[in-house]
Amino acid sequence: MDEIREGAFLREAIELAAVEVIVPLLTDEQLVQSRRNLRLQDILVADGDFRGFYALDDEMRELILSFTGLKKLAYDADTAWLHVNRAQQLILPMPGQVAEMLEEHKAILAALETRDPDAARQAIRAHLGRLITFLEPLKLEHPEFLPRADTKDCHDRSLLQPPPLCGAA
């Protein structure tokens, strides 16, 4: 959970900084790309395609970060978010999660469309902060999904547990 919290902190810092840069400079074409992605997300949610939705969720984030013009920013955010991505996949199948994420994405896009940096920051904080609130109860109900980093027997860990955490202090 410590790695997840740290990754979430870094990701939020990166995305909030990106919004500061892009909001005043967004082009109509960039908004079209973002709207198109969101429409496809809507279709996948209606179809119950969690994997497809998750891929478009990543694409939306990559789009927003690419609008900064900083070529490695999406990679850096992915690296920071690695453990969080794994954990996020635990909650996506939970009833209502994907539909709620879609609504959060719509709020982010609405803030970008109005070029309101405060609303964009607020929407991003709400979106990224929600994950931790769902992981804490999941950790209590299913500790095998999020084993402690100091676990001695690494072979019994969940497949969803990333290997670099196993045995780390």
PDB file of C-alpha atoms in Angstrom:
ATOM      1  CA  MET A   1       0.000   0.000   0.000  1.00  0.00           C
ATOM      2  CA  ASP A   2       2.927   2.356   0.609  1.00  0.00           C
ATOM      3  CA  GLU A   3       4.067   1.951  -3.001  1.00  0.00           C
ATOM      4  CA  ILE A   4       0.503   2.478  -4.187  1.00  0.00           C
ATOM      5  CA  ARG A   5       0.155   5.658  -2.133  1.00  0.00           C
ATOM      6  CA  GLU A   6       3.497   6.973  -3.389  1.00  0.00           C
ATOM      7  CA  GLY A   7       2.604   6.157  -7.000  1.00  0.00           C
ATOM      8  CA  ALA A   8      -0.761   7.864  -6.611  1.00  0.00           C
ATOM      9  CA  PHE A   9       0.933  10.947  -5.156  1.00  0.00           C
ATOM     10  CA  LEU A  10       3.417  11.143  -8.038  1.00  0.00           C
ATOM     11  CA  ARG A  11       0.762  10.573 -10.670  1.00  0.00           C
ATOM     12  CA  GLU A  12      -1.455  13.279  -9.215  1.00  0.00           C
ATOM     13  CA  ALA A  13       1.470  15.720  -9.079  1.00  0.00           C
ATOM     14  CA  ILE A  14       2.334  14.998 -12.724  1.00  0.00           C
ATOM     15  CA  GLU A  15      -1.245  15.337 -13.962  1.00  0.00           C
ATOM     16  CA  LEU A  16      -1.938  18.505 -11.988  1.00  0.00           C
ATOM     17  CA  ALA A  17       1.224  20.082 -13.367  1.00  0.00           C
ATOM     18  CA  ALA A  18       0.260  18.974 -16.885  1.00  0.00           C
ATOM     19  CA  VAL A  19      -3.157  20.608 -16.573  1.00  0.00           C
ATOM     20  CA  GLU A  20      -1.505  23.892 -15.622  1.00  0.00           C
ATOM     21  CA  VAL A  21       0.440  23.767 -18.877  1.00  0.00           C
ATOM     22  CA  ILE A  22      -2.224  22.514 -21.285  1.00  0.00           C
ATOM     23  CA  VAL A  23      -5.440  24.281 -20.270  1.00  0.00           C
ATOM     24  CA  PRO A  24      -4.561  27.675 -21.734  1.00  0.00           C
ATOM     25  CA  LEU A  25      -3.023  26.119 -24.866  1.00  0.00           C
ATOM     26  CA  LEU A  26      -5.508  23.383 -25.805  1.00  0.00           C
ATOM     27  CA  THR A  27      -6.314  23.248 -29.500  1.00  0.00           C
ATOM     28  CA  ASP A  28      -9.642  22.323 -31.022  1.00  0.00           C
ATOM     29  CA  GLU A  29      -8.021  19.196 -32.492  1.00  0.00           C
ATOM     30  CA  GLN A  30      -6.814  18.083 -29.067  1.00  0.00           C
ATOM     31  CA  LEU A  31     -10.316  18.500 -27.680  1.00  0.00           C
ATOM     32  CA  VAL A  32     -11.705  16.482 -30.605  1.00  0.00           C
ATOM     33  CA  GLN A  33      -9.255  13.671 -29.835  1.00  0.00           C
ATOM     34  CA  SER A  34     -10.253  13.748 -26.173  1.00  0.00           C
ATOM     35  CA  ARG A  35     -13.990  13.738 -26.978  1.00  0.00           C
ATOM     36  CA  ARG A  36     -13.549  10.835 -29.379  1.00  0.00           C
ATOM     37  CA  ASN A  37     -11.745   8.822 -26.716  1.00  0.00           C
ATOM     38  CA  LEU A  38     -14.506   9.566 -24.214  1.00  0.00           C
ATOM     39  CA  ARG A  39     -17.252   8.538 -26.647  1.00  0.00           C
ATOM     40  CA  LEU A  40     -15.472   5.217 -27.181  1.00  0.00           C
ATOM     41  CA  GLN A  41     -15.178   4.765 -23.415  1.00  0.00           C
ATOM     42  CA  ASP A  42     -18.930   5.283 -23.153  1.00  0.00           C
ATOM     43  CA  ILE A  43     -19.549   2.521 -25.702  1.00  0.00           C
ATOM     44  CA  LEU A  44     -17.239   0.098 -23.898  1.00  0.00           C
ATOM     45  CA  VAL A  45     -18.923   0.761 -20.563  1.00  0.00           C
ATOM     46  CA  ALA A  46     -22.318   0.076 -22.161  1.00  0.00           C
ATOM     47  CA  ASP A  47     -20.905  -3.169 -23.571  1.00  0.00           C
ATOM     48  CA  GLY A  48     -19.354  -4.197 -20.243  1.00  0.00           C
ATOM     49  CA  ASP A  49     -15.890  -4.331 -21.812  1.00  0.00           C
ATOM     50  CA  PHE A  50     -13.659  -3.574 -18.800  1.00  0.00           C
ATOM     51  CA  ARG A  51     -10.391  -4.345 -20.586  1.00  0.00           C
ATOM     52  CA  GLY A  52     -11.253  -2.102 -23.506  1.00  0.00           C
ATOM     53  CA  PHE A  53     -12.318   0.655 -21.134  1.00  0.00           C
ATOM     54  CA  TYR A  54      -9.106   0.328 -19.168  1.00  0.00           C
ATOM     55  CA  ALA A  55      -7.059   0.659 -22.384  1.00  0.00           C
ATOM     56  CA  LEU A  56      -8.954   3.822 -23.333  1.00  0.00           C
ATOM     57  CA  ASP A  57      -8.514   5.160 -19.798  1.00  0.00           C
ATOM     58  CA  ASP A  58      -4.749   4.830 -20.344  1.00  0.00           C
ATOM     59  CA  GLU A  59      -5.063   6.418 -23.780  1.00  0.00           C
ATOM     60  CA  MET A  60      -6.959   9.406 -22.378  1.00  0.00           C
ATOM     61  CA  ARG A  61      -4.245  10.008 -19.804  1.00  0.00           C
ATOM     62  CA  GLU A  62      -1.550   9.652 -22.465  1.00  0.00           C
ATOM     63  CA  LEU A  63      -3.384  12.139 -24.668  1.00  0.00           C
ATOM     64  CA  ILE A  64      -3.636  14.714 -21.911  1.00  0.00           C
ATOM     65  CA  LEU A  65       0.019  14.306 -20.981  1.00  0.00           C
ATOM     66  CA  SER A  66       1.096  14.424 -24.639  1.00  0.00           C
ATOM     67  CA  PHE A  67      -0.610  17.809 -25.004  1.00  0.00           C
ATOM     68  CA  THR A  68       2.184  19.238 -22.818  1.00  0.00           C
ATOM     69  CA  GLY A  69       4.694  18.523 -25.593  1.00  0.00           C
ATOM     70  CA  LEU A  70       6.903  16.667 -23.106  1.00  0.00           C
ATOM     71  CA  LYS A  71       7.656  13.367 -24.821  1.00  0.00           C
ATOM     72  CA  LYS A  72       8.605  11.239 -21.774  1.00  0.00           C
ATOM     73  CA  LEU A  73       5.943  12.517 -19.410  1.00  0.00           C
ATOM     74  CA  ALA A  74       3.459   9.705 -20.104  1.00  0.00           C
ATOM     75  CA  TYR A  75       6.210   7.120 -19.579  1.00  0.00           C
ATOM     76  CA  ASP A  76       7.241   8.755 -16.299  1.00  0.00           C
ATOM     77  CA  ALA A  77       3.615   8.798 -15.134  1.00  0.00           C
ATOM     78  CA  ASP A  78       3.236   5.120 -16.081  1.00  0.00           C
ATOM     79  CA  THR A  79       6.331   4.242 -14.097  1.00  0.00           C
ATOM     80  CA  ALA A  80       5.052   6.095 -11.034  1.00  0.00           C
ATOM     81  CA  TRP A  81       1.608   4.516 -11.438  1.00  0.00           C
ATOM     82  CA  LEU A  82       2.779   0.899 -11.985  1.00  0.00           C
ATOM     83  CA  HIS A  83       1.612  -0.473  -8.640  1.00  0.00           C
ATOM     84  CA  VAL A  84      -1.553   1.608  -8.768  1.00  0.00           C
ATOM     85  CA  ASN A  85      -2.434   0.180 -12.205  1.00  0.00           C
ATOM     86  CA  ARG A  86      -2.251  -3.329 -10.806  1.00  0.00           C
ATOM     87  CA  ALA A  87      -4.389  -2.385  -7.841  1.00  0.00           C
ATOM     88  CA  GLN A  88      -6.868  -0.518 -10.039  1.00  0.00           C
ATOM     89  CA  GLN A  89      -7.551  -3.684 -11.980  1.00  0.00           C
ATOM     90  CA  LEU A  90      -8.810  -5.246  -8.754  1.00  0.00           C
ATOM     91  CA  ILE A  91     -11.608  -2.704  -8.408  1.00  0.00           C
ATOM     92  CA  LEU A  92     -12.689  -2.244 -12.039  1.00  0.00           C
ATOM     93  CA  PRO A  93     -14.927  -5.327 -12.029  1.00  0.00           C
ATOM     94  CA  MET A  94     -16.683  -4.139  -8.857  1.00  0.00           C
ATOM     95  CA  PRO A  95     -20.257  -3.049  -9.656  1.00  0.00           C
ATOM     96  CA  GLY A  96     -20.493   0.555 -10.755  1.00  0.00           C
ATOM     97  CA  GLN A  97     -16.752   1.274 -10.767  1.00  0.00           C
ATOM     98  CA  VAL A  98     -16.282   1.649 -14.498  1.00  0.00           C
ATOM     99  CA  ALA A  99     -19.400   3.771 -14.895  1.00  0.00           C
ATOM    100  CA  GLU A 100     -18.208   6.023 -12.064  1.00  0.00           C
ATOM    101  CA  MET A 101     -14.773   6.356 -13.648  1.00  0.00           C
ATOM    102  CA  LEU A 102     -16.439   7.317 -16.911  1.00  0.00           C
ATOM    103  CA  GLU A 103     -18.327  10.106 -15.152  1.00  0.00           C
ATOM    104  CA  GLU A 104     -15.060  11.328 -13.658  1.00  0.00           C
ATOM    105  CA  HIS A 105     -13.490  11.333 -17.127  1.00  0.00           C
ATOM    106  CA  LYS A 106     -16.436  13.381 -18.392  1.00  0.00           C
ATOM    107  CA  ALA A 107     -15.855  15.917 -15.606  1.00  0.00           C
ATOM    108  CA  ILE A 108     -12.182  16.189 -16.568  1.00  0.00           C
ATOM    109  CA  LEU A 109     -13.052  16.732 -20.227  1.00  0.00           C
ATOM    110  CA  ALA A 110     -15.747  19.285 -19.370  1.00  0.00           C
ATOM    111  CA  ALA A 111     -13.183  21.276 -17.383  1.00  0.00           C
ATOM    112  CA  LEU A 112     -10.713  21.098 -20.252  1.00  0.00           C
ATOM    113  CA  GLU A 113     -13.361  22.214 -22.740  1.00  0.00           C
ATOM    114  CA  THR A 114     -14.170  25.279 -20.659  1.00  0.00           C
ATOM    115  CA  ARG A 115     -10.451  25.852 -20.186  1.00  0.00           C
ATOM    116  CA  ASP A 116     -10.945  26.081 -16.440  1.00  0.00           C
ATOM    117  CA  PRO A 117      -7.711  24.997 -14.728  1.00  0.00           C
ATOM    118  CA  ASP A 118      -9.263  25.014 -11.234  1.00  0.00           C
ATOM    119  CA  ALA A 119     -12.100  22.723 -12.326  1.00  0.00           C
ATOM    120  CA  ALA A 120      -9.619  20.485 -14.180  1.00  0.00           C
ATOM    121  CA  ARG A 121      -7.409  20.151 -11.098  1.00  0.00           C
ATOM    122  CA  GLN A 122     -10.441  19.419  -8.935  1.00  0.00           C
ATOM    123  CA  ALA A 123     -11.714  16.764 -11.368  1.00  0.00           C
ATOM    124  CA  ILE A 124      -8.309  15.101 -11.575  1.00  0.00           C
ATOM    125  CA  ARG A 125      -7.913  15.073  -7.787  1.00  0.00           C
ATOM    126  CA  ALA A 126     -11.356  13.518  -7.391  1.00  0.00           C
ATOM    127  CA  HIS A 127     -10.618  10.925 -10.054  1.00  0.00           C
ATOM    128  CA  LEU A 128      -7.193   9.878  -8.808  1.00  0.00           C
ATOM    129  CA  GLY A 129      -8.030  10.137  -5.118  1.00  0.00           C
ATOM    130  CA  ARG A 130     -10.990   7.804  -5.367  1.00  0.00           C
ATOM    131  CA  LEU A 131      -8.848   4.733  -5.981  1.00  0.00           C
ATOM    132  CA  ILE A 132      -7.240   4.742  -2.545  1.00  0.00           C
ATOM    133  CA  THR A 133     -10.660   4.930  -0.865  1.00  0.00           C
ATOM    134  CA  PHE A 134     -11.601   1.652  -2.568  1.00  0.00           C
ATOM    135  CA  LEU A 135      -8.297  -0.105  -1.952  1.00  0.00           C
ATOM    136  CA  GLU A 136      -8.284   0.302   1.821  1.00  0.00           C
ATOM    137  CA  PRO A 137     -11.470  -1.802   2.317  1.00  0.00           C
ATOM    138  CA  LEU A 138     -10.255  -4.273  -0.323  1.00  0.00           C
ATOM    139  CA  LYS A 139      -6.998  -4.703   1.594  1.00  0.00           C
ATOM    140  CA  LEU A 140      -8.968  -5.529   4.753  1.00  0.00           C
ATOM    141  CA  GLU A 141     -11.342  -7.948   3.015  1.00  0.00           C
ATOM    142  CA  HIS A 142      -8.695  -9.629   0.832  1.00  0.00           C
ATOM    143  CA  PRO A 143      -5.212  -9.150   2.314  1.00  0.00           C
ATOM    144  CA  GLU A 144      -3.890 -11.757  -0.115  1.00  0.00           C
ATOM    145  CA  PHE A 145      -4.427  -9.279  -2.966  1.00  0.00           C
ATOM    146  CA  LEU A 146      -2.186  -6.634  -1.404  1.00  0.00           C
ATOM    147  CA  PRO A 147       0.365  -8.501   0.719  1.00  0.00           C
ATOM    148  CA  ARG A 148       2.824  -6.617   2.857  1.00  0.00           C
ATOM    149  CA  ALA A 149       6.086  -5.610   1.227  1.00  0.00           C
ATOM    150  CA  ASP A 150       8.117  -7.478   3.867  1.00  0.00           C
ATOM    151  CA  THR A 151       6.498 -10.849   3.145  1.00  0.00           C
ATOM    152  CA  LYS A 152       9.151 -13.559   3.499  1.00  0.00           C
ATOM    153  CA  ASP A 153       7.522 -16.206   1.296  1.00  0.00           C
ATOM    154  CA  CYS A 154       7.350 -14.528  -2.062  1.00  0.00           C
ATOM    155  CA  HIS A 155       6.069 -17.630  -3.815  1.00  0.00           C
ATOM    156  CA  ASP A 156       2.679 -17.478  -2.095  1.00  0.00           C
ATOM    157  CA  ARG A 157       1.899 -13.932  -3.149  1.00  0.00           C
ATOM    158  CA  SER A 158      -1.059 -13.049  -5.315  1.00  0.00           C
ATOM    159  CA  LEU A 159      -0.414 -12.986  -9.039  1.00  0.00           C
ATOM    160  CA  LEU A 160      -1.591  -9.396  -8.940  1.00  0.00           C
ATOM    161  CA  GLN A 161       1.191  -8.508  -6.507  1.00  0.00           C
ATOM    162  CA  PRO A 162       4.116  -7.028  -8.424  1.00  0.00           C
ATOM    163  CA  PRO A 163       7.347  -8.985  -7.914  1.00  0.00           C
ATOM    164  CA  PRO A 164       9.539  -5.949  -7.037  1.00  0.00           C
ATOM    165  CA  LEU A 165       7.586  -5.462  -3.787  1.00  0.00           C
ATOM    166  CA  CYS A 166       8.136  -8.991  -2.623  1.00  0.00           C
ATOM    167  CA  GLY A 167      10.762  -9.071   0.103  1.00  0.00           C
ATOM    168  CA  ALA A 168      11.405  -5.330  -0.068  1.00  0.00           C
ATOM    169  CA  ALA A 169      11.884  -3.531   3.193  1.00  0.00           C
TER     170      ALA A 169
END
